[in-house]
Amino acid sequence: VQLQASGGGLVQARGSLRLSCVASGRSFNWYVMGWFRQAPGREREFVAAISRSGDSRYYADSVKGRFTISRDSAKNTVYLQMNSLKPEDTAVYYCAASWSGLYRRDEYDYWGQGTLVTVSS
C-alpha cells in the first residue's frame, strides 16, 4: 500500500490543523492506521492509531484530549485532527499502516512521506 500524507503547515499555538493520509494499493480496510511524529533530534514517536473498523482509537498521553484520529473507508483516508496545538507538537508527522501493530513503529509495515507541522508560540 502507498500512503500520501498532507495538511501540514505553520500554525500559531492554540490553533488547529487537520492532517490527511490517502492510501492506495491494497485494501485500506485490512490495516490498522497510525500517526507518528518526529521532532528534530528526537526519535519517531507514536501519536495515535485507529482500528480497522474505526471503532477503537488509541492516543499518546501527550495528545489525548487534543487530537482525534478518524478514518473514511470510502475515501481510503485517515485523518488526524489536531486542536489546541502547542509548540512542542512541532514535528514531521507520518502516517503508517500495520497488519497487526498498534503503538510500536516497528510494527508498521508501510509509511507515508511525512508532512511538517510547525507551531509557533
Short mmCIF file of C-alpha atoms in Angstrom, two decimals:
data_model
loop_
_atom_site.label_atom_id
_atom_site.label_comp_id
_atom_site.label_asym_id
_atom_site.label_seq_id
_atom_site.Cartn_x
_atom_site.Cartn_y
_atom_site.Cartn_z
CA VAL A 1 0.00 0.00 0.00
CA GLN A 2 1.17 3.53 -0.75
CA LEU A 3 0.48 6.37 1.67
CA GLN A 4 0.39 10.08 0.91
CA ALA A 5 0.19 12.49 3.84
CA SER A 6 -0.77 16.14 3.58
CA GLY A 7 -2.13 19.03 5.58
CA GLY A 8 0.89 20.21 7.50
CA GLY A 9 1.85 23.83 7.81
CA LEU A 10 2.60 26.71 10.12
CA VAL A 11 0.08 27.48 12.84
CA GLN A 12 0.07 29.57 15.99
CA ALA A 13 -0.15 28.00 19.41
CA ARG A 14 -3.72 27.05 20.38
CA GLY A 15 -4.60 26.76 16.71
CA SER A 16 -5.79 23.72 14.76
CA LEU A 17 -4.75 21.66 11.76
CA ARG A 18 -6.13 18.55 10.09
CA LEU A 19 -3.76 16.07 8.55
CA SER A 20 -4.90 13.64 5.87
CA CYS A 21 -3.35 10.44 4.61
CA VAL A 22 -4.65 8.79 1.46
CA ALA A 23 -3.93 5.10 0.91
CA SER A 24 -3.71 3.41 -2.47
CA GLY A 25 -2.98 -0.14 -3.49
CA ARG A 26 -4.17 -2.96 -1.27
CA SER A 27 -7.40 -2.75 0.67
CA PHE A 28 -7.38 0.12 3.14
CA ASN A 29 -9.63 -1.82 5.49
CA TRP A 30 -7.03 -4.53 6.04
CA TYR A 31 -4.85 -2.21 8.08
CA VAL A 32 -4.62 -0.59 11.43
CA MET A 33 -3.70 3.02 10.66
CA GLY A 34 -1.44 5.15 12.79
CA TRP A 35 0.19 8.56 13.04
CA PHE A 36 3.69 9.08 14.33
CA ARG A 37 5.81 12.19 14.62
CA GLN A 38 9.47 13.05 14.73
CA ALA A 39 10.84 16.28 16.10
CA PRO A 40 14.39 17.44 15.30
CA GLY A 41 16.94 15.43 17.26
CA ARG A 42 14.34 13.06 18.64
CA GLU A 43 13.14 9.59 17.83
CA ARG A 44 9.95 8.97 15.94
CA GLU A 45 7.12 8.56 18.43
CA PHE A 46 3.60 7.22 18.44
CA VAL A 47 0.79 9.77 18.28
CA ALA A 48 -2.45 7.92 17.52
CA ALA A 49 -3.87 4.77 15.95
CA ILE A 50 -7.25 3.55 14.80
CA SER A 51 -8.53 0.01 14.37
CA ARG A 52 -9.60 -1.48 11.04
CA SER A 53 -13.25 -0.85 11.78
CA GLY A 54 -12.66 2.59 13.22
CA ASP A 55 -14.36 1.60 16.45
CA SER A 56 -11.23 1.77 18.60
CA ARG A 57 -8.82 4.68 18.87
CA TYR A 58 -5.59 4.99 20.79
CA TYR A 59 -3.58 8.07 21.73
CA ALA A 60 -0.31 9.05 23.27
CA ASP A 61 -0.79 10.74 26.62
CA SER A 62 0.74 13.94 25.27
CA VAL A 63 -2.05 14.43 22.71
CA LYS A 64 -5.02 12.84 24.46
CA GLY A 65 -7.96 15.23 24.56
CA ARG A 66 -6.46 17.47 21.86
CA PHE A 67 -6.03 15.19 18.84
CA THR A 68 -8.60 12.97 17.16
CA ILE A 69 -7.87 10.19 14.67
CA SER A 70 -10.54 9.03 12.25
CA ARG A 71 -10.82 7.10 9.00
CA ASP A 72 -13.08 7.17 5.98
CA SER A 73 -13.14 3.85 4.15
CA ALA A 74 -15.00 5.30 1.17
CA LYS A 75 -12.11 7.70 0.61
CA ASN A 76 -9.29 5.38 1.76
CA THR A 77 -8.21 8.18 4.04
CA VAL A 78 -7.16 8.53 7.65
CA TYR A 79 -7.26 11.91 9.37
CA LEU A 80 -5.62 13.50 12.37
CA GLN A 81 -7.50 16.49 13.72
CA MET A 82 -5.16 18.49 15.92
CA ASN A 83 -6.58 21.13 18.23
CA SER A 84 -5.05 23.30 20.93
CA LEU A 85 -1.66 22.92 19.32
CA LYS A 86 1.46 23.61 21.33
CA PRO A 87 4.99 24.48 20.21
CA GLU A 88 6.10 21.05 21.42
CA ASP A 89 3.82 19.48 18.79
CA THR A 90 6.20 20.77 16.12
CA ALA A 91 7.43 17.76 14.14
CA VAL A 92 7.22 15.88 10.89
CA TYR A 93 4.08 13.77 11.06
CA TYR A 94 3.97 10.38 9.37
CA CYS A 95 1.03 8.13 8.66
CA ALA A 96 1.58 4.39 8.67
CA ALA A 97 -0.28 1.14 8.06
CA SER A 98 0.04 -2.06 10.04
CA TRP A 99 -1.28 -5.60 9.76
CA SER A 100 -1.40 -6.12 13.49
CA GLY A 101 0.54 -3.46 15.35
CA LEU A 102 -0.57 -0.51 17.37
CA TYR A 103 1.94 1.56 19.39
CA ARG A 104 5.37 0.47 18.17
CA ARG A 105 6.83 1.90 14.99
CA ASP A 106 8.49 -1.43 14.12
CA GLU A 107 5.04 -2.99 13.94
CA TYR A 108 4.07 -0.81 11.00
CA ASP A 109 4.63 -2.11 7.50
CA TYR A 110 4.07 0.91 5.29
CA TRP A 111 4.90 4.58 5.79
CA GLY A 112 3.96 7.83 4.13
CA GLN A 113 6.50 10.52 3.31
CA GLY A 114 5.69 12.84 6.23
CA THR A 115 4.23 16.30 6.49
CA LEU A 116 5.76 19.10 8.56
CA VAL A 117 3.77 20.78 11.30
CA THR A 118 5.26 23.90 12.87
CA VAL A 119 3.58 25.50 15.86
CA SER A 120 4.74 28.99 16.74
CA SER A 121 4.48 30.44 20.24
#
